Amino acid sequence: HYFIQSNLRSETMELEVKDRSQPMASDYNTKCGPQSKAAVDLYQSIRDFVVPELVSKTESQKGCTIRVMDNGCATGGNSAFILSQLVKELAADSGTQVKAYLNDIPENEWGILSSTMHSKMSSEIAQNHFSFEELPKTMYGELLSIETDQMDLVYSSTALHWQTVIPILPLANPAVILPQYDSSGGIRDSWAASAARDWELYLQERGRETALGGFLAAMVLERGNTLGVKMGEAKKKMLDNGQMSEDIARKLYLPVCDRDHDAIMAGFQEGANGVLVWKDIWEVVDIRNSKFECPFTADFLNNKITKEQRVDGVVGFSKGFAGPTLLSRLSGVALAETIMEGYWAALREIGLKCSPDDFKTTYGYKILVMKRI
């Protein structure tokens, strides 16, 4: 059990912990094409609603430091894109420095992250326009114990569906890969409640760490993940073929939960000025929907790649974000790596039999830009 006390709450929440997600694969930077599109969309919102106010700060406070936090930085490919854009906007022609606080779970590939940042941000670092600090902690708790020098901007791109604190409940349906699709034994409701708790903690803690007038740009995965369904079908295929025992199948799941509109907007209410606010901490500046289509499907339909290459691209993407976590679920299981090799082969077989519309990495997100009040 974890006991998390938030400075913005009066009560202590008891959270059951069984497992945690694992880091993205070491080659995630080269296989995260769909997430790269998400980072572009997220930065568009940041540029439209946050950058103008940060520019005003740099003009009125010459030589200031703009502090930015990235929750869910993984191996840094998408982080470098957003941060390099911010440096161009804020620090390229001034004495301003952008300091980034890069956050992910302790098991993250921190060495690869550091190499990525020093490679992609080398000129910015050399010119003293950019520096970074690593924060190896869960984003659903306190990250910084600071009373001054708080964040000017916090953002999270394609990470808030991962749950660090999850219910202690085994899968009732062994063929499910995403517990939110397991309608048996109250498991789906338990995961939804856990996801709601995570979202609340996230908003509270980032509110504590963000300066008044600072911003939070959060990209939240919306319901409708067809790839997750196909990943469950791959597990069922192995069950039916006797390649995986039911006991092992119940252990093999991803601790993620996407959300519908009501779950994302829970706790937001209309304030006196007609603007949505969250607990007198966050004021909503903008809400927009972001949908990025599967790049492998697009290339296939444009005759740039073969069907096999399309399927291999989708499977490779799946292994990049889910492989380490799924393998960790089989800790202590004999031949765990062999089982997982069989699983990815089963997913590929399913993909080869599916139409492009049924086997793809198409996702929808809601982007919320909020101001600390």
Coordinates of C-alpha atoms in Angstrom, one line a residue:
H1 CA 0.0 0.0 0.0
Y2 CA 1.1 3.6 -0.7
F3 CA -0.1 6.5 1.3
I4 CA 0.0 9.7 -0.6
Q5 CA -0.7 13.0 1.1
S6 CA -1.3 15.9 -1.2
N7 CA -0.8 19.5 0.0
L8 CA -4.0 20.4 -1.9
R9 CA -6.1 17.8 0.0
S10 CA -7.2 17.5 3.6
E11 CA -7.4 13.7 3.5
T12 CA -4.9 10.9 2.9
M13 CA -5.7 8.4 0.2
E14 CA -4.8 4.8 0.5
L15 CA -3.9 3.4 -2.8
E16 CA -3.4 -0.3 -3.5
V17 CA -0.3 -1.1 -5.5
K18 CA 0.4 -4.4 -7.2
D19 CA 2.6 -3.6 -10.1
R20 CA 3.8 -0.7 -12.1
S21 CA 4.3 0.0 -15.8
Q22 CA 7.8 -0.5 -17.2
P23 CA 9.7 2.0 -19.4
M24 CA 9.4 2.2 -23.1
A25 CA 11.8 -0.1 -25.1
S26 CA 15.3 1.2 -25.7
D27 CA 14.5 1.7 -29.4
Y28 CA 11.3 3.6 -28.7
N29 CA 12.7 6.8 -30.3
T30 CA 12.8 5.1 -33.7
K31 CA 9.4 3.4 -33.4
C32 CA 7.2 6.1 -31.9
G33 CA 6.0 7.6 -35.1
P34 CA 2.3 7.9 -34.0
Q35 CA 3.4 9.6 -30.8
S36 CA 5.6 12.1 -32.8
K37 CA 2.4 13.3 -34.5
A38 CA 0.8 13.8 -31.0
A39 CA 3.8 15.9 -29.9
V40 CA 3.3 18.1 -32.9
D41 CA -0.4 18.6 -32.1
L42 CA 0.4 19.3 -28.4
Y43 CA 3.0 21.9 -29.3
Q44 CA 0.5 23.6 -31.5
S45 CA -1.7 24.2 -28.5
I46 CA 1.3 25.3 -26.4
R47 CA 2.4 27.7 -29.1
D48 CA -1.1 29.2 -29.5
F49 CA -2.0 29.7 -25.8
V50 CA 1.2 29.5 -23.7
V51 CA 4.2 30.8 -25.8
P52 CA 2.8 34.4 -26.1
E53 CA 2.6 34.8 -22.3
L54 CA 6.1 33.2 -21.8
V55 CA 7.5 35.6 -24.4
S56 CA 6.0 38.5 -22.4
K57 CA 7.8 37.2 -19.4
T58 CA 11.2 37.0 -21.2
E59 CA 10.7 40.5 -22.4
S60 CA 9.9 42.0 -19.0
Q61 CA 12.4 39.8 -17.1
K62 CA 15.6 39.9 -19.1
G63 CA 17.8 36.9 -18.6
C64 CA 15.2 34.9 -16.7
T65 CA 14.9 31.1 -16.6
I66 CA 11.7 29.5 -18.1
R67 CA 11.1 26.3 -16.2
V68 CA 9.3 23.5 -18.0
M69 CA 8.3 20.0 -16.8
D70 CA 7.7 17.0 -19.2
N71 CA 5.7 14.2 -17.6
G72 CA 6.4 10.9 -19.4
C73 CA 9.5 11.9 -21.3
A74 CA 10.5 8.2 -22.1
T75 CA 13.7 8.2 -24.1
G76 CA 13.4 11.8 -25.2
G77 CA 12.6 11.9 -28.9
N78 CA 9.4 13.8 -28.5
S79 CA 10.7 15.8 -25.6
A80 CA 13.5 17.1 -27.7
F81 CA 11.1 18.3 -30.4
I82 CA 8.9 20.3 -28.0
L83 CA 11.7 21.7 -26.0
S84 CA 13.7 22.7 -29.1
Q85 CA 10.7 24.6 -30.4
L86 CA 10.4 26.4 -27.0
V87 CA 14.0 27.4 -27.1
K88 CA 13.6 28.9 -30.6
E89 CA 10.6 30.9 -29.4
L90 CA 11.9 32.0 -26.0
A91 CA 15.7 31.9 -25.8
A92 CA 17.3 32.0 -29.2
D93 CA 17.8 35.8 -29.3
S94 CA 17.9 36.6 -25.6
G95 CA 19.7 35.8 -22.4
T96 CA 16.8 33.5 -21.4
Q97 CA 17.4 29.8 -20.6
V98 CA 14.8 27.1 -20.8
K99 CA 15.4 24.6 -18.0
A100 CA 13.6 21.3 -18.4
Y101 CA 12.6 18.8 -15.7
L102 CA 12.3 15.5 -17.5
N103 CA 10.1 13.1 -15.6
D104 CA 9.3 9.4 -15.9
I105 CA 9.3 6.3 -13.8
P106 CA 12.6 5.3 -12.1
E107 CA 12.9 2.3 -14.4
N108 CA 13.0 4.6 -17.5
E109 CA 16.0 4.3 -19.9
W110 CA 17.7 7.4 -18.4
G111 CA 21.0 6.8 -20.2
I112 CA 19.2 6.8 -23.6
L113 CA 17.3 9.9 -22.6
S114 CA 20.4 11.7 -21.6
S115 CA 22.1 10.8 -24.9
T116 CA 19.1 11.9 -26.8
M117 CA 19.0 15.3 -25.2
H118 CA 22.7 15.9 -25.6
S119 CA 22.5 14.8 -29.2
K120 CA 19.3 16.7 -30.3
M121 CA 19.9 19.7 -28.1
S122 CA 23.6 20.0 -28.3
S123 CA 23.8 23.5 -29.8
E124 CA 21.1 24.8 -27.4
I125 CA 23.1 23.4 -24.4
A126 CA 26.4 24.8 -25.8
Q127 CA 24.9 28.3 -26.1
N128 CA 23.5 28.0 -22.5
H129 CA 20.0 28.4 -23.9
F130 CA 18.9 25.0 -22.5
S131 CA 19.6 22.7 -19.5
F132 CA 17.8 19.7 -18.1
E133 CA 17.3 17.8 -14.9
E134 CA 16.0 14.2 -14.5
L135 CA 13.1 13.4 -12.2
P136 CA 12.8 9.6 -11.8
K137 CA 9.4 9.4 -10.0
T138 CA 5.8 8.6 -10.7
M139 CA 4.0 11.6 -12.1
Y140 CA 1.0 10.9 -9.8
G141 CA 2.7 12.2 -6.8
E142 CA 5.0 15.0 -5.6
L143 CA 7.9 15.6 -8.0
L144 CA 9.4 18.8 -6.6
S145 CA 9.6 20.1 -3.1
I146 CA 9.9 23.7 -3.9
E147 CA 8.2 26.9 -2.8
T148 CA 9.9 29.2 -5.3
D149 CA 11.1 28.9 -8.9
Q150 CA 8.0 26.9 -9.7
M151 CA 7.1 25.7 -13.2
D152 CA 6.1 28.1 -16.0
L153 CA 4.8 25.2 -18.1
V154 CA 4.0 21.6 -17.4
Y155 CA 3.1 19.3 -20.3
S156 CA 2.4 15.6 -20.9
S157 CA 2.2 14.0 -24.3
T158 CA 0.8 10.5 -24.7
A159 CA 1.5 9.3 -21.1
L160 CA -1.5 10.0 -18.9
H161 CA -3.2 6.7 -19.8
W162 CA -0.5 4.8 -18.0
Q163 CA -1.4 4.0 -14.4
T164 CA 1.3 3.7 -11.7
V165 CA -1.2 2.9 -8.9
I166 CA -3.5 0.1 -10.0
P167 CA -6.1 -2.1 -8.4
I168 CA -5.2 -5.4 -6.8
L169 CA -7.5 -7.5 -8.9
P170 CA -6.6 -10.4 -11.2
L171 CA -8.2 -10.5 -14.7
A172 CA -11.4 -12.4 -14.6
N173 CA -11.3 -12.8 -18.4
P174 CA -7.8 -14.2 -19.3
A175 CA -8.2 -13.1 -23.0
V176 CA -8.2 -9.4 -22.2
I177 CA -5.1 -7.3 -22.6
L178 CA -6.6 -4.0 -21.3
P179 CA -8.4 -4.5 -17.9
Q180 CA -10.9 -1.8 -18.7
Y181 CA -12.4 -4.2 -21.2
D182 CA -12.9 -6.9 -18.6
S183 CA -16.5 -6.5 -17.6
S184 CA -16.4 -9.4 -15.1
G185 CA -16.2 -9.1 -11.3
G186 CA -16.2 -5.3 -11.2
I187 CA -12.8 -5.1 -12.6
R188 CA -13.7 -2.5 -15.3
D189 CA -15.2 -0.3 -12.6
S190 CA -12.2 -0.7 -10.3
W191 CA -9.8 0.3 -13.1
A192 CA -12.0 3.3 -14.0
A193 CA -11.9 4.4 -10.4
S194 CA -8.2 4.0 -10.2
A195 CA -7.7 6.1 -13.4
A196 CA -10.0 8.8 -11.9
R197 CA -7.8 8.9 -8.8
D198 CA -4.6 9.2 -10.9
W199 CA -6.1 12.1 -12.9
E200 CA -7.1 13.9 -9.7
L201 CA -3.7 13.4 -8.1
Y202 CA -2.0 14.6 -11.3
L203 CA -4.0 17.8 -11.4
Q204 CA -3.4 18.5 -7.7
E205 CA 0.3 17.9 -7.6
R206 CA 1.0 19.8 -10.8
G207 CA -1.0 22.6 -9.4
R208 CA 1.2 22.7 -6.4
E209 CA 4.4 22.8 -8.5
T210 CA 3.2 25.3 -11.1
A211 CA 3.6 29.1 -10.5
L212 CA 0.5 31.3 -10.4
G213 CA -0.2 32.2 -14.0
G214 CA 1.8 29.2 -15.2
F215 CA 0.3 26.6 -17.6
L216 CA -0.5 22.8 -17.8
A217 CA -0.9 21.3 -21.3
A218 CA -2.2 17.8 -20.9
M219 CA -2.9 15.3 -23.7
V220 CA -5.3 12.6 -22.6
L221 CA -6.0 9.4 -24.5
E222 CA -9.7 9.1 -25.3
R223 CA -11.7 5.9 -25.5
G224 CA -11.7 3.9 -28.8
N225 CA -8.4 1.9 -29.0
T226 CA -8.9 -0.7 -31.6
L227 CA -5.3 -1.9 -31.4
G228 CA -5.8 -2.9 -27.7
V229 CA -8.6 -5.1 -28.8
K230 CA -6.4 -6.9 -31.4
M231 CA -3.7 -7.3 -28.8
G232 CA -6.2 -9.1 -26.6
E233 CA -7.2 -11.3 -29.5
A234 CA -3.5 -12.4 -29.9
K235 CA -3.5 -13.6 -26.3
K236 CA -6.8 -15.5 -26.9
K237 CA -5.2 -17.1 -30.0
M238 CA -2.4 -18.4 -27.8
L239 CA -4.8 -19.6 -25.2
D240 CA -6.9 -21.5 -27.7
N241 CA -3.8 -23.0 -29.3
G242 CA -2.5 -24.2 -25.9
Q243 CA 0.6 -21.9 -26.3
M244 CA -0.2 -20.1 -23.1
S245 CA -1.8 -21.3 -19.8
E246 CA -4.8 -19.5 -18.3
D247 CA -2.8 -18.6 -15.2
I248 CA -0.1 -16.9 -17.3
A249 CA -2.8 -15.2 -19.4
R250 CA -4.3 -13.6 -16.3
K251 CA -1.0 -12.0 -15.5
L252 CA -0.5 -10.6 -18.9
Y253 CA -2.1 -7.2 -19.2
L254 CA -1.2 -3.5 -19.7
P255 CA -1.8 -1.1 -16.8
V256 CA -3.4 1.6 -18.9
C257 CA -6.8 3.1 -19.0
D258 CA -8.1 5.5 -21.7
R259 CA -11.0 7.8 -20.8
D260 CA -14.3 9.1 -22.2
H261 CA -15.2 12.8 -22.2
D262 CA -17.0 12.6 -18.8
A263 CA -14.0 11.0 -17.1
I264 CA -11.6 13.6 -18.5
M265 CA -13.8 16.5 -17.5
A266 CA -14.7 15.1 -14.0
G267 CA -14.3 17.8 -11.4
F268 CA -14.3 20.7 -13.9
Q269 CA -17.1 23.2 -13.2
E270 CA -18.2 26.5 -14.8
G271 CA -16.8 29.4 -12.8
A272 CA -18.3 32.8 -12.2
N273 CA -16.9 34.2 -15.4
G274 CA -18.3 31.3 -17.4
V275 CA -14.9 29.6 -17.8
L276 CA -14.3 26.0 -16.7
V277 CA -12.3 25.6 -13.5
W278 CA -10.9 22.7 -11.5
K279 CA -11.1 23.2 -7.7
D280 CA -10.0 26.8 -8.0
I281 CA -6.6 25.6 -9.1
W282 CA -6.8 25.3 -12.8
E283 CA -8.7 27.5 -15.3
V284 CA -9.3 26.0 -18.7
V285 CA -7.9 28.1 -21.5
D286 CA -8.5 25.7 -24.4
I287 CA -9.9 22.2 -25.2
R288 CA -9.4 20.6 -28.5
N289 CA -9.5 17.1 -30.0
S290 CA -6.5 15.6 -31.6
K291 CA -6.6 12.5 -33.8
F292 CA -3.6 11.1 -35.6
E293 CA -3.9 8.4 -38.2
C294 CA -1.7 5.4 -38.4
P295 CA 1.3 6.3 -40.5
F296 CA 1.8 2.6 -41.5
T297 CA -1.7 2.4 -42.9
A298 CA -1.3 5.8 -44.7
D299 CA 1.9 4.6 -46.3
F300 CA 0.3 1.3 -47.3
L301 CA -2.7 3.0 -48.9
N302 CA -0.4 5.3 -50.8
N303 CA 1.5 2.2 -52.1
K304 CA 4.7 3.2 -50.3
I305 CA 5.0 -0.1 -48.3
T306 CA 3.7 -3.6 -48.6
K307 CA 1.0 -5.2 -46.4
E308 CA 3.7 -7.1 -44.5
Q309 CA 5.6 -3.9 -43.8
R310 CA 2.4 -2.2 -42.6
V311 CA 1.7 -5.0 -40.2
D312 CA 5.4 -5.2 -39.0
G313 CA 5.2 -1.4 -38.4
V314 CA 2.2 -1.7 -36.2
V315 CA 3.6 -4.7 -34.3
G316 CA 7.0 -2.9 -33.9
F317 CA 5.2 0.1 -32.5
S318 CA 3.3 -2.1 -30.1
K319 CA 6.5 -3.8 -28.9
G320 CA 8.1 -0.4 -28.4
F321 CA 5.5 0.9 -26.0
A322 CA 4.1 -2.3 -24.5
G323 CA 6.9 -4.9 -24.7
P324 CA 8.9 -4.2 -21.5
T325 CA 5.7 -3.9 -19.4
L326 CA 4.2 -7.2 -20.7
L327 CA 7.5 -9.0 -20.2
S328 CA 7.7 -7.7 -16.7
R329 CA 4.2 -9.1 -16.0
L330 CA 5.8 -12.6 -16.5
S331 CA 8.6 -12.1 -14.0
G332 CA 9.5 -15.5 -12.6
V333 CA 7.7 -17.4 -15.3
A334 CA 9.8 -20.0 -17.1
L335 CA 10.5 -19.2 -20.8
A336 CA 8.9 -15.8 -20.4
E337 CA 10.8 -14.3 -23.4
T338 CA 9.8 -17.3 -25.5
I339 CA 6.2 -16.8 -24.6
M340 CA 6.4 -13.2 -25.5
E341 CA 8.0 -14.0 -28.9
G342 CA 5.0 -16.3 -29.5
Y343 CA 2.7 -13.5 -28.5
W344 CA 4.1 -11.0 -31.0
A345 CA 4.1 -13.6 -33.7
A346 CA 0.4 -14.3 -32.9
L347 CA -0.3 -10.5 -33.1
R348 CA 1.4 -10.4 -36.5
E349 CA -0.7 -13.3 -37.8
I350 CA -3.9 -11.5 -36.7
G351 CA -2.7 -8.3 -38.4
L352 CA -2.0 -10.0 -41.7
K353 CA -5.6 -11.2 -41.8
C354 CA -7.1 -7.8 -40.9
S355 CA -8.0 -5.0 -43.1
P356 CA -6.0 -1.7 -42.7
D357 CA -9.0 -0.2 -40.8
D358 CA -9.0 -3.0 -38.3
F359 CA -5.3 -3.2 -37.5
K360 CA -3.7 0.3 -37.0
T361 CA -2.2 2.8 -34.6
T362 CA -4.9 5.4 -34.9
Y363 CA -5.6 7.2 -31.6
G364 CA -7.7 10.1 -30.4
Y365 CA -6.7 12.5 -27.7
K366 CA -8.2 15.5 -25.9
I367 CA -5.7 18.4 -25.3
L368 CA -6.5 20.6 -22.3
V369 CA -4.5 23.8 -21.8
M370 CA -5.0 25.1 -18.3
K371 CA -3.8 28.2 -16.4
R372 CA -2.8 28.1 -12.7
I373 CA -5.1 30.5 -10.8

